[in-house]
PDB file of C-alpha atoms in Angstrom:
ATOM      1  CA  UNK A   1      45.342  59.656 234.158  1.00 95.00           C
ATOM      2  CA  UNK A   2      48.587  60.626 235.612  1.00 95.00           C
ATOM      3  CA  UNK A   3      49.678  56.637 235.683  1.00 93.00           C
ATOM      4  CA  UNK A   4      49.437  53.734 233.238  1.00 92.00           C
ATOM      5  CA  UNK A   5      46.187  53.530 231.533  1.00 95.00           C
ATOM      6  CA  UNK A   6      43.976  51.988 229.056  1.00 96.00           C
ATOM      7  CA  UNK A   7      40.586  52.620 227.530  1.00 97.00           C
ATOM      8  CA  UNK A   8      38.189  50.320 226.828  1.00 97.00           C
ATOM      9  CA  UNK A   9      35.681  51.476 224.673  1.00 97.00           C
ATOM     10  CA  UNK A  10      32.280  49.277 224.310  1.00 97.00           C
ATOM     11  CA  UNK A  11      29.595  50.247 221.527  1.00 96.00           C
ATOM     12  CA  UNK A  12      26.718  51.220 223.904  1.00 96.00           C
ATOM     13  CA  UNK A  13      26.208  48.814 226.782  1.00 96.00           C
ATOM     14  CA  UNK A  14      28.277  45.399 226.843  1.00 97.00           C
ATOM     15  CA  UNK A  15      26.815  42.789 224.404  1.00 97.00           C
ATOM     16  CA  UNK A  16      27.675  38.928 224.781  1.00 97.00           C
ATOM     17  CA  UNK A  17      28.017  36.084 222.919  1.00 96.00           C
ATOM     18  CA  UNK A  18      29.008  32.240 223.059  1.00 96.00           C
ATOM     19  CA  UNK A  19      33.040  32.017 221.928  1.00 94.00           C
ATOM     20  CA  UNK A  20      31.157  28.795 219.771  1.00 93.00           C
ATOM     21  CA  UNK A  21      27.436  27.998 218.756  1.00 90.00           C
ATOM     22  CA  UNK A  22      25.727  25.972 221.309  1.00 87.00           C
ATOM     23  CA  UNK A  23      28.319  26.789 224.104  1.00 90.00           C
ATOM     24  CA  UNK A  24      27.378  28.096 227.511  1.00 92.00           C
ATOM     25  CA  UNK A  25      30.437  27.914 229.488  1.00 94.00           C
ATOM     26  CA  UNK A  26      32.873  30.976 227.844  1.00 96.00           C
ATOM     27  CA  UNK A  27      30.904  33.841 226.665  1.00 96.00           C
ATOM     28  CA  UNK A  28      32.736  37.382 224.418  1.00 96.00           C
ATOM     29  CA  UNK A  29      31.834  40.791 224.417  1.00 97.00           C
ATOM     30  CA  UNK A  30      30.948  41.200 220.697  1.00 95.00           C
ATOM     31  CA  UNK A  31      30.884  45.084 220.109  1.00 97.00           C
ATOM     32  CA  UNK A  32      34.682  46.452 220.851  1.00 96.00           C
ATOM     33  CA  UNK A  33      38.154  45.732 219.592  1.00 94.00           C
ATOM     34  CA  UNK A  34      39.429  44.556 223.232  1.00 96.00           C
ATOM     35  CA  UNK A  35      39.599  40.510 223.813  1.00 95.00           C
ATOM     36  CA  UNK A  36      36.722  40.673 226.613  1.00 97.00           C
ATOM     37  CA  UNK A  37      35.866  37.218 227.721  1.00 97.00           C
ATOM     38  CA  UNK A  38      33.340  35.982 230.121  1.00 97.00           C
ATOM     39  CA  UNK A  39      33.735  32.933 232.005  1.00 96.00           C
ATOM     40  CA  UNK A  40      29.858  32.098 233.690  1.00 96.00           C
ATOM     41  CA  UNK A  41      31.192  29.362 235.778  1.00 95.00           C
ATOM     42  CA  UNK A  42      32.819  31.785 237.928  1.00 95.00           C
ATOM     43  CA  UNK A  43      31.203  34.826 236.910  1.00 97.00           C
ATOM     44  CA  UNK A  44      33.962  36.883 236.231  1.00 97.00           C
ATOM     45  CA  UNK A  45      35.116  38.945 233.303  1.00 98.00           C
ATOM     46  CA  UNK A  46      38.818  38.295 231.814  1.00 97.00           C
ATOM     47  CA  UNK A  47      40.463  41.361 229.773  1.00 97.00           C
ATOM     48  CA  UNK A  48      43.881  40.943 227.606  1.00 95.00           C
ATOM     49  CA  UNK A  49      45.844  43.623 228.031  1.00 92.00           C
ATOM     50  CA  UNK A  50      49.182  43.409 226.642  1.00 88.00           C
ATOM     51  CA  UNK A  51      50.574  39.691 227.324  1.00 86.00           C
ATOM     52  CA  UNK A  52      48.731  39.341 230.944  1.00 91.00           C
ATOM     53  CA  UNK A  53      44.893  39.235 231.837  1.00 95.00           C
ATOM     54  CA  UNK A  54      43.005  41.205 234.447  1.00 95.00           C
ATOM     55  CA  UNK A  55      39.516  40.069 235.739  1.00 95.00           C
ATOM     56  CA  UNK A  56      36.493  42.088 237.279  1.00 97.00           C
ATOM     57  CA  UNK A  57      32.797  41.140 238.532  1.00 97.00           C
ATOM     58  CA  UNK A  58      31.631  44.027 236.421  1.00 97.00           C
ATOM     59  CA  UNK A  59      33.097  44.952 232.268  1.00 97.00           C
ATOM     60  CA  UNK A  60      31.759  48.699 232.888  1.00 97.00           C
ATOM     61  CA  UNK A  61      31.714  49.220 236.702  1.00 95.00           C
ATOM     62  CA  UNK A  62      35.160  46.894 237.373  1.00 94.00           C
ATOM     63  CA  UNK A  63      37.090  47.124 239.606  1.00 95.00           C
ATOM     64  CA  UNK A  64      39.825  45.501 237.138  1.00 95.00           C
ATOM     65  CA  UNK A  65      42.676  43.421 238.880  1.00 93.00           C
ATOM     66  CA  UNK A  66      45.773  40.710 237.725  1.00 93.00           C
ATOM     67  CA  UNK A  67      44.030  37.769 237.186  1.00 92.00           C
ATOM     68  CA  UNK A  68      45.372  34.829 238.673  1.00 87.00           C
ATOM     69  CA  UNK A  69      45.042  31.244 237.153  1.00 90.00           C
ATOM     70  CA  UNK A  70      42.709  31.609 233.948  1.00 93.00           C
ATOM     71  CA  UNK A  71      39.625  29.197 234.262  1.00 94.00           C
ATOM     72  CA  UNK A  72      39.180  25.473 232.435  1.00 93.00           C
ATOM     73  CA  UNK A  73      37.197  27.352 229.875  1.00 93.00           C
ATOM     74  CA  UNK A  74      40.111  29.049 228.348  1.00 93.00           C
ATOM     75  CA  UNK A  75      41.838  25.998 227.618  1.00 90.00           C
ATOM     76  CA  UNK A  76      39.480  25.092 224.875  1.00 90.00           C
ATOM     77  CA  UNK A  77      39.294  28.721 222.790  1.00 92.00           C
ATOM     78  CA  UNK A  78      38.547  27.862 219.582  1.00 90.00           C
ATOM     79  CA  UNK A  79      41.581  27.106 217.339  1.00 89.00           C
ATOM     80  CA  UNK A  80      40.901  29.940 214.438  1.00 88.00           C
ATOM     81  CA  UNK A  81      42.401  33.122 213.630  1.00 90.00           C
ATOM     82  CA  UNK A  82      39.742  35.588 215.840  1.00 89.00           C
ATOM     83  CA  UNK A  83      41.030  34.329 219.135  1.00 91.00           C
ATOM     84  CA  UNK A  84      44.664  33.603 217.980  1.00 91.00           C
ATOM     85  CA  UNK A  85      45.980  36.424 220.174  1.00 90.00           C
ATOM     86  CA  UNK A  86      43.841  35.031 223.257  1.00 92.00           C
ATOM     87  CA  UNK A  87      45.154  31.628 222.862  1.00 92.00           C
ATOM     88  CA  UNK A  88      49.113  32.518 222.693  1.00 90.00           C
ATOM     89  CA  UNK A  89      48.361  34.489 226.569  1.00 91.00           C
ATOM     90  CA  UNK A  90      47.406  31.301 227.774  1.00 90.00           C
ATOM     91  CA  UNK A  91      48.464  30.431 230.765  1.00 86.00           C
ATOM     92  CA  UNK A  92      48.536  33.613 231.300  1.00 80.00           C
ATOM     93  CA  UNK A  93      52.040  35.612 232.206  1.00 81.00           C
ATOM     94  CA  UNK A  94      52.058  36.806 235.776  1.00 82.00           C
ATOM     95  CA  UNK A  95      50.824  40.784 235.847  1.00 82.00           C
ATOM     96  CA  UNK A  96      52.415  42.348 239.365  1.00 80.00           C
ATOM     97  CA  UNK A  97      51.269  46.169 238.221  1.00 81.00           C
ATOM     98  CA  UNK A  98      48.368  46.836 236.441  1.00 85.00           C
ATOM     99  CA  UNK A  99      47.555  49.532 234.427  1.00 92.00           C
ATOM    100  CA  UNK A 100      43.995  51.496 235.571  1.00 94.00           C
ATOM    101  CA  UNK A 101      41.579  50.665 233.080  1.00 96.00           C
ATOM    102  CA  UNK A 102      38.647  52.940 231.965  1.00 97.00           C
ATOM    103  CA  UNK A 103      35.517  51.837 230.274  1.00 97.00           C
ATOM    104  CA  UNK A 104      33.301  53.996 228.226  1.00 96.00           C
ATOM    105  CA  UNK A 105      29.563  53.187 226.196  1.00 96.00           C
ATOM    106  CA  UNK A 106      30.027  55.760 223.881  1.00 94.00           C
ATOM    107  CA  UNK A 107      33.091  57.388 221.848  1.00 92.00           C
ATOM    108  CA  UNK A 108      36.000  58.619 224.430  1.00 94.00           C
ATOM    109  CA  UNK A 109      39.617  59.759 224.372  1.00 95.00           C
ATOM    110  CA  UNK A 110      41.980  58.773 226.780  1.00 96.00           C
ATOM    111  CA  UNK A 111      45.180  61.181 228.399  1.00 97.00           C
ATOM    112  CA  UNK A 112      47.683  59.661 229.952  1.00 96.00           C
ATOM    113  CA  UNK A 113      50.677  61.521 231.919  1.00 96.00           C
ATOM    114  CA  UNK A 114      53.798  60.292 233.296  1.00 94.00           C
ATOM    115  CA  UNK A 115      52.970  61.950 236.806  1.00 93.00           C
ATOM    116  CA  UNK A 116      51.942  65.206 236.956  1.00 94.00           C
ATOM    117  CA  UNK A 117      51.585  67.413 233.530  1.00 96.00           C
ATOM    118  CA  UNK A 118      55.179  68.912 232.819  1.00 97.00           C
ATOM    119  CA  UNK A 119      54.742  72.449 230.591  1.00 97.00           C
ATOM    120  CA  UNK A 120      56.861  73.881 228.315  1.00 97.00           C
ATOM    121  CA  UNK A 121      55.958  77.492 227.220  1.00 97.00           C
ATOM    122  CA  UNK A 122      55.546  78.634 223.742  1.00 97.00           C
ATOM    123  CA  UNK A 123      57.182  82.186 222.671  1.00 96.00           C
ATOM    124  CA  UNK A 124      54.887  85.043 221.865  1.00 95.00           C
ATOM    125  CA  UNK A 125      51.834  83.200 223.242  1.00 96.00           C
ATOM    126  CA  UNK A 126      50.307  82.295 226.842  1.00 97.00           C
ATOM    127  CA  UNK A 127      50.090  78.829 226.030  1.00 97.00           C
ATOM    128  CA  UNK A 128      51.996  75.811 227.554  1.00 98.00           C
ATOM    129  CA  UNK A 129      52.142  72.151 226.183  1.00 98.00           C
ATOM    130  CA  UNK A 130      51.943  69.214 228.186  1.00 98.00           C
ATOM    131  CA  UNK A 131      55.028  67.449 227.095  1.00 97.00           C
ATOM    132  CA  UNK A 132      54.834  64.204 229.145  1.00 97.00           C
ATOM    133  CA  UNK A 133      51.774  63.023 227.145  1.00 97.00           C
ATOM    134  CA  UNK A 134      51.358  61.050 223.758  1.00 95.00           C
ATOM    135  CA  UNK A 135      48.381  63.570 223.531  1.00 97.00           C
ATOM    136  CA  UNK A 136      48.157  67.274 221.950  1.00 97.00           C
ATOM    137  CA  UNK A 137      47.428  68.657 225.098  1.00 98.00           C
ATOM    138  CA  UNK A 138      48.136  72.718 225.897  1.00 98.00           C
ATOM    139  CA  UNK A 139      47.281  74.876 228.912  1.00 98.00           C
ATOM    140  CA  UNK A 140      46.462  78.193 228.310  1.00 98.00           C
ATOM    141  CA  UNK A 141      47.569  80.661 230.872  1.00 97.00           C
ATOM    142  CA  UNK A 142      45.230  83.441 230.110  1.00 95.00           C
ATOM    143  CA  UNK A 143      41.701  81.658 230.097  1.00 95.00           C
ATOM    144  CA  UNK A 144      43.295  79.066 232.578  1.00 96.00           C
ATOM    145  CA  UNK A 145      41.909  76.672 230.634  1.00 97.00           C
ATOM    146  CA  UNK A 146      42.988  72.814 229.262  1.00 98.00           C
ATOM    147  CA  UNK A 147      42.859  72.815 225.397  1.00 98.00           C
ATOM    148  CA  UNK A 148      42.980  68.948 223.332  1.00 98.00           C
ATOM    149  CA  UNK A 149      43.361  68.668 219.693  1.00 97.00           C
ATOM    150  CA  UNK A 150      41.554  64.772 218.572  1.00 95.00           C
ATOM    151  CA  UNK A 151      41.426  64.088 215.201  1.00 91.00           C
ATOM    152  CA  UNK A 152      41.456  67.390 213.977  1.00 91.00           C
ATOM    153  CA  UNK A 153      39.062  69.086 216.224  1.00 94.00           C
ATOM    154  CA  UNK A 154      39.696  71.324 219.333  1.00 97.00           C
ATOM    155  CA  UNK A 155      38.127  70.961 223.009  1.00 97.00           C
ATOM    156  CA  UNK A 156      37.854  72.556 226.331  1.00 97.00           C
ATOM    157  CA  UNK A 157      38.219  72.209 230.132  1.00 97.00           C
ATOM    158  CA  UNK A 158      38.785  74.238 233.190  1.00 96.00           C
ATOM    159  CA  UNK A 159      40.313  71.031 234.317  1.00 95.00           C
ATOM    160  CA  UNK A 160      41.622  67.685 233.116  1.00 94.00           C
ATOM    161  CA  UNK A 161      39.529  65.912 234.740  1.00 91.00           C
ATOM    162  CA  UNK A 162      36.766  67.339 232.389  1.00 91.00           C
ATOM    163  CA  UNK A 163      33.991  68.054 231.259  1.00 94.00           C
ATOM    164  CA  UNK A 164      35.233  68.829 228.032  1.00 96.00           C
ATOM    165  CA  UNK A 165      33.332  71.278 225.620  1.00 96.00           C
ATOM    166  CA  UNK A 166      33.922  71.803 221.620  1.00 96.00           C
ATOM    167  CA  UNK A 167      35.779  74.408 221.134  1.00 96.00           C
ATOM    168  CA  UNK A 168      37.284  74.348 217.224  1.00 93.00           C
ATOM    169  CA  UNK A 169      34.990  77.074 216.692  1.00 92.00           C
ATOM    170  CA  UNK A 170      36.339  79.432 219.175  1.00 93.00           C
ATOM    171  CA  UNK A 171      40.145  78.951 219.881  1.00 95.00           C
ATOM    172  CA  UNK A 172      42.450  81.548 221.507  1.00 95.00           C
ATOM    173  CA  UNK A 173      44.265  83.838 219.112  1.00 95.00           C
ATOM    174  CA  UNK A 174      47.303  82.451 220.556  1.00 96.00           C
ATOM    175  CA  UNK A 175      47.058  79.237 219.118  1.00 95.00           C
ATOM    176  CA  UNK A 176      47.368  80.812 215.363  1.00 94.00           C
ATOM    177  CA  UNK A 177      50.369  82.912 216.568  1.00 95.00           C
ATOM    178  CA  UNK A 178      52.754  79.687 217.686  1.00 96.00           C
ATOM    179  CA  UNK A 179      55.856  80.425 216.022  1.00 96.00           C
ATOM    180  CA  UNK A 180      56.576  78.159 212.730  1.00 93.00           C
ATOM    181  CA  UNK A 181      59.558  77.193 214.351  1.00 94.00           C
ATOM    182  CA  UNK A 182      57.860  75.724 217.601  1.00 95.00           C
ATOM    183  CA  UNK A 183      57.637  71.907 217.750  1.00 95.00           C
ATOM    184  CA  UNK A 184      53.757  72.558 218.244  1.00 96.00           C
ATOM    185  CA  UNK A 185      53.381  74.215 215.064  1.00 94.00           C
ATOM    186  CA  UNK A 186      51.975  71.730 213.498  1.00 94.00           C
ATOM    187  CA  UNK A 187      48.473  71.730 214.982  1.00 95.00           C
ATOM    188  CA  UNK A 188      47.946  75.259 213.241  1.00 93.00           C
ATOM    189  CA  UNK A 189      46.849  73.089 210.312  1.00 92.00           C
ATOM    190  CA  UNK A 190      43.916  72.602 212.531  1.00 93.00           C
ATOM    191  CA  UNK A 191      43.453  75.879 213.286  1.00 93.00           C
ATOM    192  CA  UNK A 192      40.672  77.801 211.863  1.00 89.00           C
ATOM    193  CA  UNK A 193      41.552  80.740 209.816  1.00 85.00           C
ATOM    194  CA  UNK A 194      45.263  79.872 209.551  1.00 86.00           C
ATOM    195  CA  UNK A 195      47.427  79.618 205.873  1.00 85.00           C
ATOM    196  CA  UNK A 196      48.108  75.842 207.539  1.00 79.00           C
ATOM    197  CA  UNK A 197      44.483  75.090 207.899  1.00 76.00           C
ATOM    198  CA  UNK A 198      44.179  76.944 204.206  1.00 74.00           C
ATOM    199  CA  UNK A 199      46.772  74.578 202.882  1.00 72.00           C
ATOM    200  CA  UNK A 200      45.413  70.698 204.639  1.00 66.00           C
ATOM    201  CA  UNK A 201      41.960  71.813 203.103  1.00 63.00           C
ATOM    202  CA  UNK A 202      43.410  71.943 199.495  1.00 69.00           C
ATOM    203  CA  UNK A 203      45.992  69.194 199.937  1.00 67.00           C
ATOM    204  CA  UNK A 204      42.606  67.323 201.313  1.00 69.00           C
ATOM    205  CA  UNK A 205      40.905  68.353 198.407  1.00 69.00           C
ATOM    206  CA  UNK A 206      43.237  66.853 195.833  1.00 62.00           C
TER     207      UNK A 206
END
């Protein structure tokens, strides 16, 4: 996403459940981390992101917008520790720019740019990092190709829009050539065949 973003990641499809036994009127989303409420007098899904709440007729499909006034269900969360976070965004603070949100059923990564992907080259190689990113994100020139390093594995796309392919098993040469000296150098410990990727398997091993 070249704009604000989240990911909200549900554990197959969306799975519901009273916020208290025997109540009918305010309903959670029981397998992810986000606070996803469900309020069946109006029908409408509540999300808290951040210290505001956005609302949608769908929790997969969306579309997610500022909520406005929370409904009379909200008012009566239950007063324990699990929806302690809820209860403190209530009312809710005024959201005037939302962030897109993105909802996935099964495990996902999420890249967000500030704009369009800056690049910074890296000597003695074709590649290029994308530097306006919290991700470890590289273009390289050569194959013309996206490469993202997630938890210590490697993947592939013609585009950043996807789809994205494994690719630990098969990196550029290039990528074991960045210079020690490089900021990027440290994602050479994830690099197959490299002393770095020698060195995290026997610190690991310890």
């Amino acid at each position: 996403s070249p704009q604000p973003a989240v990911l909200v990641i549900f554990m197959g499809q969306p799975q519901l459940k009273p916020v208290e036994k025997d109540r009918t009127d305010l309903l959670f989303a029981l397998n992810t981390n986000w606070d996803v409420l469900y309020d069946t007098a109006s029908q409408q899904y509540f999300l808290l992101n951040g210290d505001g709440w956005l609302t949608a007729p769908d929790p997969v499909k969306g579309p997610w917008t500022p909520a406005g006034p929370l409904p009379p269900s909200f008012s009566s969360l239950p007063a324990n520790d699990n929806w302690a976070e809820a209860r403190r965004r209530i009312p809710a603070k005024t959201i005037t720019a939302a962030p897109t949100v993105f909802v996935a059923t099964q495990p996902a990564e999420l890249i967000v740019t500030k704009g369009d992907p800056i690049f910074e080259p890296i000597n003695g190689t074709k590649l290029l990092r994308v530097t306006d990113t919290d991700s470890v994100l590289f273009l390289h020139t050569g194959e013309k190709a996206f490469y993202l390093l997630v938890a210590g594995r490697w993947f592939r796309a013609s585009q950043l829009s996807g789809p994205w392919a494994a690719a630990s098993q098969d990196l550029p040469p290039d990528f074991a050539n960045i210079p020690s000296d490089d900021p990027a150098a440290f994602v050479k410990a994830s690099v197959p065949g490299t002393r770095e990727a020698k060195d995290a398997v026997l610190l690991a091993s310890v």
